[in-house]
Amino acid sequence: SGRKAVEKEMTIDERLEALEELLEKMEDEDLPLEESLKLFEQGVKIVRTTQEALSGIEEKLKVLTGGDAEDDV
């Protein structure tokens, strides 16, 4: 899907901003349940792609530091 490709191209900061926007919309008490569910699903997808991106960054750090990046944190 095109949306997934767009999410993959977003920076981590852009993903976090998109999640904040989704939360603001979901906090609207007048939002229909169906719309809330759609926004929640979008949020879950963004969280997953962000986790994948962060895992990739962690792996790169491990390679660059020659070890387990978590040991140095």
PDB file of N, CA and C in Angstrom:
ATOM      1  N   SER A   1       0.840  -1.195   0.000  1.00  0.00           N
ATOM      2  CA  SER A   1       0.000   0.000   0.000  1.00  0.00           C
ATOM      3  C   SER A   1       0.870   1.238   0.000  1.00  0.00           C
ATOM      4  N   GLY A   2       0.371   2.317  -0.575  1.00  0.00           N
ATOM      5  CA  GLY A   2       1.114   3.565  -0.660  1.00  0.00           C
ATOM      6  C   GLY A   2       1.381   4.176   0.694  1.00  0.00           C
ATOM      7  N   ARG A   3       0.430   4.038   1.614  1.00  0.00           N
ATOM      8  CA  ARG A   3       0.585   4.622   2.951  1.00  0.00           C
ATOM      9  C   ARG A   3       1.777   3.999   3.669  1.00  0.00           C
ATOM     10  N   LYS A   4       1.956   2.682   3.539  1.00  0.00           N
ATOM     11  CA  LYS A   4       3.073   1.999   4.197  1.00  0.00           C
ATOM     12  C   LYS A   4       4.403   2.505   3.645  1.00  0.00           C
ATOM     13  N   ALA A   5       4.467   2.726   2.344  1.00  0.00           N
ATOM     14  CA  ALA A   5       5.689   3.254   1.742  1.00  0.00           C
ATOM     15  C   ALA A   5       5.989   4.638   2.282  1.00  0.00           C
ATOM     16  N   VAL A   6       4.961   5.461   2.440  1.00  0.00           N
ATOM     17  CA  VAL A   6       5.146   6.807   2.985  1.00  0.00           C
ATOM     18  C   VAL A   6       5.654   6.728   4.414  1.00  0.00           C
ATOM     19  N   GLU A   7       5.073   5.830   5.231  1.00  0.00           N
ATOM     20  CA  GLU A   7       5.500   5.669   6.621  1.00  0.00           C
ATOM     21  C   GLU A   7       6.954   5.227   6.687  1.00  0.00           C
ATOM     22  N   LYS A   8       7.385   4.376   5.776  1.00  0.00           N
ATOM     23  CA  LYS A   8       8.773   3.906   5.761  1.00  0.00           C
ATOM     24  C   LYS A   8       9.728   5.063   5.449  1.00  0.00           C
ATOM     25  N   GLU A   9       9.272   6.033   4.645  1.00  0.00           N
ATOM     26  CA  GLU A   9      10.116   7.147   4.243  1.00  0.00           C
ATOM     27  C   GLU A   9      10.148   8.259   5.293  1.00  0.00           C
ATOM     28  N   MET A  10       9.234   8.233   6.248  1.00  0.00           N
ATOM     29  CA  MET A  10       9.173   9.272   7.268  1.00  0.00           C
ATOM     30  C   MET A  10      10.354   9.127   8.227  1.00  0.00           C
ATOM     31  N   THR A  11      10.849  10.256   8.719  1.00  0.00           N
ATOM     32  CA  THR A  11      11.874  10.195   9.744  1.00  0.00           C
ATOM     33  C   THR A  11      11.222   9.806  11.064  1.00  0.00           C
ATOM     34  N   ILE A  12      12.028   9.435  12.024  1.00  0.00           N
ATOM     35  CA  ILE A  12      11.485   9.077  13.336  1.00  0.00           C
ATOM     36  C   ILE A  12      10.771  10.273  13.944  1.00  0.00           C
ATOM     37  N   ASP A  13      11.349  11.455  13.815  1.00  0.00           N
ATOM     38  CA  ASP A  13      10.704  12.662  14.343  1.00  0.00           C
ATOM     39  C   ASP A  13       9.353  12.903  13.678  1.00  0.00           C
ATOM     40  N   GLU A  14       9.275  12.682  12.371  1.00  0.00           N
ATOM     41  CA  GLU A  14       8.007  12.855  11.658  1.00  0.00           C
ATOM     42  C   GLU A  14       6.973  11.833  12.133  1.00  0.00           C
ATOM     43  N   ARG A  15       7.432  10.612  12.399  1.00  0.00           N
ATOM     44  CA  ARG A  15       6.509   9.585  12.893  1.00  0.00           C
ATOM     45  C   ARG A  15       5.972   9.964  14.271  1.00  0.00           C
ATOM     46  N   LEU A  16       6.853  10.454  15.138  1.00  0.00           N
ATOM     47  CA  LEU A  16       6.417  10.857  16.481  1.00  0.00           C
ATOM     48  C   LEU A  16       5.432  12.013  16.403  1.00  0.00           C
ATOM     49  N   GLU A  17       5.683  12.945  15.496  1.00  0.00           N
ATOM     50  CA  GLU A  17       4.764  14.067  15.300  1.00  0.00           C
ATOM     51  C   GLU A  17       3.409  13.572  14.802  1.00  0.00           C
ATOM     52  N   ALA A  18       3.426  12.614  13.875  1.00  0.00           N
ATOM     53  CA  ALA A  18       2.176  12.053  13.358  1.00  0.00           C
ATOM     54  C   ALA A  18       1.404  11.349  14.472  1.00  0.00           C
ATOM     55  N   LEU A  19       2.121  10.647  15.356  1.00  0.00           N
ATOM     56  CA  LEU A  19       1.452   9.991  16.484  1.00  0.00           C
ATOM     57  C   LEU A  19       0.819  11.007  17.417  1.00  0.00           C
ATOM     58  N   GLU A  20       1.514  12.112  17.663  1.00  0.00           N
ATOM     59  CA  GLU A  20       0.955  13.168  18.511  1.00  0.00           C
ATOM     60  C   GLU A  20      -0.327  13.731  17.905  1.00  0.00           C
ATOM     61  N   GLU A  21      -0.314  13.941  16.586  1.00  0.00           N
ATOM     62  CA  GLU A  21      -1.500  14.446  15.899  1.00  0.00           C
ATOM     63  C   GLU A  21      -2.663  13.451  16.006  1.00  0.00           C
ATOM     64  N   LEU A  22      -2.353  12.161  15.860  1.00  0.00           N
ATOM     65  CA  LEU A  22      -3.389  11.142  15.987  1.00  0.00           C
ATOM     66  C   LEU A  22      -3.977  11.145  17.397  1.00  0.00           C
ATOM     67  N   LEU A  23      -3.128  11.269  18.395  1.00  0.00           N
ATOM     68  CA  LEU A  23      -3.606  11.304  19.781  1.00  0.00           C
ATOM     69  C   LEU A  23      -4.529  12.487  20.021  1.00  0.00           C
ATOM     70  N   GLU A  24      -4.142  13.637  19.488  1.00  0.00           N
ATOM     71  CA  GLU A  24      -4.982  14.823  19.650  1.00  0.00           C
ATOM     72  C   GLU A  24      -6.355  14.599  19.032  1.00  0.00           C
ATOM     73  N   LYS A  25      -6.389  13.999  17.850  1.00  0.00           N
ATOM     74  CA  LYS A  25      -7.666  13.729  17.186  1.00  0.00           C
ATOM     75  C   LYS A  25      -8.492  12.728  17.989  1.00  0.00           C
ATOM     76  N   MET A  26      -7.817  11.697  18.542  1.00  0.00           N
ATOM     77  CA  MET A  26      -8.525  10.661  19.287  1.00  0.00           C
ATOM     78  C   MET A  26      -9.076  11.185  20.612  1.00  0.00           C
ATOM     79  N   GLU A  27      -8.474  12.227  21.140  1.00  0.00           N
ATOM     80  CA  GLU A  27      -8.947  12.800  22.398  1.00  0.00           C
ATOM     81  C   GLU A  27     -10.217  13.624  22.215  1.00  0.00           C
ATOM     82  N   ASP A  28     -10.601  13.872  20.980  1.00  0.00           N
ATOM     83  CA  ASP A  28     -11.830  14.599  20.685  1.00  0.00           C
ATOM     84  C   ASP A  28     -13.022  13.735  21.081  1.00  0.00           C
ATOM     85  N   GLU A  29     -13.776  14.184  22.062  1.00  0.00           N
ATOM     86  CA  GLU A  29     -14.892  13.394  22.586  1.00  0.00           C
ATOM     87  C   GLU A  29     -16.006  13.198  21.564  1.00  0.00           C
ATOM     88  N   ASP A  30     -16.088  14.047  20.552  1.00  0.00           N
ATOM     89  CA  ASP A  30     -17.152  13.947  19.553  1.00  0.00           C
ATOM     90  C   ASP A  30     -16.795  13.007  18.401  1.00  0.00           C
ATOM     91  N   LEU A  31     -15.625  12.422  18.445  1.00  0.00           N
ATOM     92  CA  LEU A  31     -15.167  11.559  17.371  1.00  0.00           C
ATOM     93  C   LEU A  31     -15.945  10.245  17.389  1.00  0.00           C
ATOM     94  N   PRO A  32     -16.517   9.855  16.245  1.00  0.00           N
ATOM     95  CA  PRO A  32     -17.238   8.582  16.193  1.00  0.00           C
ATOM     96  C   PRO A  32     -16.298   7.400  16.468  1.00  0.00           C
ATOM     97  N   LEU A  33     -16.838   6.349  17.020  1.00  0.00           N
ATOM     98  CA  LEU A  33     -16.052   5.168  17.362  1.00  0.00           C
ATOM     99  C   LEU A  33     -15.302   4.619  16.153  1.00  0.00           C
ATOM    100  N   GLU A  34     -15.963   4.579  15.002  1.00  0.00           N
ATOM    101  CA  GLU A  34     -15.322   4.046  13.793  1.00  0.00           C
ATOM    102  C   GLU A  34     -14.087   4.856  13.423  1.00  0.00           C
ATOM    103  N   GLU A  35     -14.191   6.177  13.543  1.00  0.00           N
ATOM    104  CA  GLU A  35     -13.060   7.050  13.225  1.00  0.00           C
ATOM    105  C   GLU A  35     -11.938   6.856  14.246  1.00  0.00           C
ATOM    106  N   SER A  36     -12.308   6.697  15.503  1.00  0.00           N
ATOM    107  CA  SER A  36     -11.302   6.439  16.546  1.00  0.00           C
ATOM    108  C   SER A  36     -10.545   5.153  16.257  1.00  0.00           C
ATOM    109  N   LEU A  37     -11.263   4.135  15.818  1.00  0.00           N
ATOM    110  CA  LEU A  37     -10.630   2.855  15.493  1.00  0.00           C
ATOM    111  C   LEU A  37      -9.662   3.005  14.319  1.00  0.00           C
ATOM    112  N   LYS A  38     -10.067   3.748  13.297  1.00  0.00           N
ATOM    113  CA  LYS A  38      -9.184   3.983  12.145  1.00  0.00           C
ATOM    114  C   LYS A  38      -7.903   4.696  12.587  1.00  0.00           C
ATOM    115  N   LEU A  39      -8.069   5.719  13.421  1.00  0.00           N
ATOM    116  CA  LEU A  39      -6.904   6.460  13.904  1.00  0.00           C
ATOM    117  C   LEU A  39      -6.001   5.567  14.751  1.00  0.00           C
ATOM    118  N   PHE A  40      -6.609   4.712  15.573  1.00  0.00           N
ATOM    119  CA  PHE A  40      -5.834   3.788  16.395  1.00  0.00           C
ATOM    120  C   PHE A  40      -5.023   2.843  15.515  1.00  0.00           C
ATOM    121  N   GLU A  41      -5.658   2.310  14.468  1.00  0.00           N
ATOM    122  CA  GLU A  41      -4.969   1.401  13.548  1.00  0.00           C
ATOM    123  C   GLU A  41      -3.797   2.101  12.872  1.00  0.00           C
ATOM    124  N   GLN A  42      -4.002   3.355  12.458  1.00  0.00           N
ATOM    125  CA  GLN A  42      -2.912   4.128  11.855  1.00  0.00           C
ATOM    126  C   GLN A  42      -1.769   4.294  12.849  1.00  0.00           C
ATOM    127  N   GLY A  43      -2.124   4.580  14.095  1.00  0.00           N
ATOM    128  CA  GLY A  43      -1.110   4.745  15.133  1.00  0.00           C
ATOM    129  C   GLY A  43      -0.304   3.487  15.354  1.00  0.00           C
ATOM    130  N   VAL A  44      -0.977   2.343  15.380  1.00  0.00           N
ATOM    131  CA  VAL A  44      -0.284   1.068  15.570  1.00  0.00           C
ATOM    132  C   VAL A  44       0.704   0.832  14.429  1.00  0.00           C
ATOM    133  N   LYS A  45       0.290   1.125  13.207  1.00  0.00           N
ATOM    134  CA  LYS A  45       1.175   0.948  12.048  1.00  0.00           C
ATOM    135  C   LYS A  45       2.396   1.858  12.156  1.00  0.00           C
ATOM    136  N   ILE A  46       2.178   3.098  12.563  1.00  0.00           N
ATOM    137  CA  ILE A  46       3.292   4.036  12.704  1.00  0.00           C
ATOM    138  C   ILE A  46       4.241   3.560  13.804  1.00  0.00           C
ATOM    139  N   VAL A  47       3.690   3.081  14.909  1.00  0.00           N
ATOM    140  CA  VAL A  47       4.532   2.575  16.000  1.00  0.00           C
ATOM    141  C   VAL A  47       5.378   1.402  15.513  1.00  0.00           C
ATOM    142  N   ARG A  48       4.773   0.501  14.762  1.00  0.00           N
ATOM    143  CA  ARG A  48       5.523  -0.671  14.261  1.00  0.00           C
ATOM    144  C   ARG A  48       6.656  -0.258  13.336  1.00  0.00           C
ATOM    145  N   THR A  49       6.381   0.653  12.399  1.00  0.00           N
ATOM    146  CA  THR A  49       7.447   1.065  11.483  1.00  0.00           C
ATOM    147  C   THR A  49       8.533   1.839  12.233  1.00  0.00           C
ATOM    148  N   THR A  50       8.138   2.571  13.268  1.00  0.00           N
ATOM    149  CA  THR A  50       9.120   3.292  14.074  1.00  0.00           C
ATOM    150  C   THR A  50       9.994   2.305  14.836  1.00  0.00           C
ATOM    151  N   GLN A  51       9.395   1.266  15.400  1.00  0.00           N
ATOM    152  CA  GLN A  51      10.169   0.238  16.102  1.00  0.00           C
ATOM    153  C   GLN A  51      11.154  -0.445  15.151  1.00  0.00           C
ATOM    154  N   GLU A  52      10.713  -0.716  13.924  1.00  0.00           N
ATOM    155  CA  GLU A  52      11.596  -1.329  12.931  1.00  0.00           C
ATOM    156  C   GLU A  52      12.774  -0.406  12.614  1.00  0.00           C
ATOM    157  N   ALA A  53      12.477   0.886  12.457  1.00  0.00           N
ATOM    158  CA  ALA A  53      13.532   1.856  12.161  1.00  0.00           C
ATOM    159  C   ALA A  53      14.525   1.940  13.311  1.00  0.00           C
ATOM    160  N   LEU A  54      14.019   1.964  14.536  1.00  0.00           N
ATOM    161  CA  LEU A  54      14.892   2.039  15.705  1.00  0.00           C
ATOM    162  C   LEU A  54      15.746   0.777  15.843  1.00  0.00           C
ATOM    163  N   SER A  55      15.174  -0.372  15.523  1.00  0.00           N
ATOM    164  CA  SER A  55      15.946  -1.620  15.556  1.00  0.00           C
ATOM    165  C   SER A  55      17.081  -1.571  14.538  1.00  0.00           C
ATOM    166  N   GLY A  56      16.792  -1.019  13.365  1.00  0.00           N
ATOM    167  CA  GLY A  56      17.825  -0.877  12.343  1.00  0.00           C
ATOM    168  C   GLY A  56      18.940   0.045  12.795  1.00  0.00           C
ATOM    169  N   ILE A  57      18.564   1.129  13.446  1.00  0.00           N
ATOM    170  CA  ILE A  57      19.565   2.071  13.968  1.00  0.00           C
ATOM    171  C   ILE A  57      20.400   1.385  15.044  1.00  0.00           C
ATOM    172  N   GLU A  58      19.750   0.623  15.902  1.00  0.00           N
ATOM    173  CA  GLU A  58      20.477  -0.092  16.962  1.00  0.00           C
ATOM    174  C   GLU A  58      21.495  -1.056  16.366  1.00  0.00           C
ATOM    175  N   GLU A  59      21.091  -1.779  15.307  1.00  0.00           N
ATOM    176  CA  GLU A  59      22.004  -2.714  14.659  1.00  0.00           C
ATOM    177  C   GLU A  59      23.207  -1.977  14.065  1.00  0.00           C
ATOM    178  N   LYS A  60      22.953  -0.822  13.442  1.00  0.00           N
ATOM    179  CA  LYS A  60      24.047  -0.029  12.881  1.00  0.00           C
ATOM    180  C   LYS A  60      25.002   0.422  13.976  1.00  0.00           C
ATOM    181  N   LEU A  61      24.439   0.825  15.114  1.00  0.00           N
ATOM    182  CA  LEU A  61      25.278   1.244  16.238  1.00  0.00           C
ATOM    183  C   LEU A  61      26.134   0.094  16.749  1.00  0.00           C
ATOM    184  N   LYS A  62      25.552  -1.101  16.790  1.00  0.00           N
ATOM    185  CA  LYS A  62      26.316  -2.273  17.222  1.00  0.00           C
ATOM    186  C   LYS A  62      27.508  -2.508  16.306  1.00  0.00           C
ATOM    187  N   VAL A  63      27.261  -2.388  14.999  1.00  0.00           N
ATOM    188  CA  VAL A  63      28.334  -2.592  14.029  1.00  0.00           C
ATOM    189  C   VAL A  63      29.405  -1.511  14.197  1.00  0.00           C
ATOM    190  N   LEU A  64      28.967  -0.268  14.318  1.00  0.00           N
ATOM    191  CA  LEU A  64      29.913   0.845  14.430  1.00  0.00           C
ATOM    192  C   LEU A  64      30.730   0.799  15.714  1.00  0.00           C
ATOM    193  N   THR A  65      30.117   0.331  16.797  1.00  0.00           N
ATOM    194  CA  THR A  65      30.823   0.302  18.078  1.00  0.00           C
ATOM    195  C   THR A  65      31.515  -1.035  18.322  1.00  0.00           C
ATOM    196  N   GLY A  66      31.257  -2.000  17.428  1.00  0.00           N
ATOM    197  CA  GLY A  66      31.914  -3.294  17.557  1.00  0.00           C
ATOM    198  C   GLY A  66      31.393  -4.132  18.697  1.00  0.00           C
ATOM    199  N   GLY A  67      30.166  -3.914  19.102  1.00  0.00           N
ATOM    200  CA  GLY A  67      29.625  -4.715  20.190  1.00  0.00           C
ATOM    201  C   GLY A  67      28.155  -4.486  20.382  1.00  0.00           C
ATOM    202  N   ASP A  68      27.717  -4.770  21.586  1.00  0.00           N
ATOM    203  CA  ASP A  68      26.312  -4.645  21.934  1.00  0.00           C
ATOM    204  C   ASP A  68      26.036  -3.217  22.386  1.00  0.00           C
ATOM    205  N   ALA A  69      25.233  -2.485  21.609  1.00  0.00           N
ATOM    206  CA  ALA A  69      24.955  -1.073  21.896  1.00  0.00           C
ATOM    207  C   ALA A  69      24.273  -0.904  23.241  1.00  0.00           C
ATOM    208  N   GLU A  70      23.508  -1.899  23.698  1.00  0.00           N
ATOM    209  CA  GLU A  70      22.794  -1.774  24.959  1.00  0.00           C
ATOM    210  C   GLU A  70      23.742  -1.777  26.151  1.00  0.00           C
ATOM    211  N   ASP A  71      24.915  -2.373  26.023  1.00  0.00           N
ATOM    212  CA  ASP A  71      25.870  -2.415  27.118  1.00  0.00           C
ATOM    213  C   ASP A  71      26.379  -1.030  27.470  1.00  0.00           C
ATOM    214  N   ASP A  72      26.434  -0.135  26.491  1.00  0.00           N
ATOM    215  CA  ASP A  72      26.991   1.201  26.695  1.00  0.00           C
ATOM    216  C   ASP A  72      25.955   2.211  27.126  1.00  0.00           C
ATOM    217  N   VAL A  73      24.678   1.842  27.102  1.00  0.00           N
ATOM    218  CA  VAL A  73      23.610   2.800  27.410  1.00  0.00           C
ATOM    219  C   VAL A  73      23.421   2.957  28.890  1.00  0.00           C
TER     220      VAL A  73
END
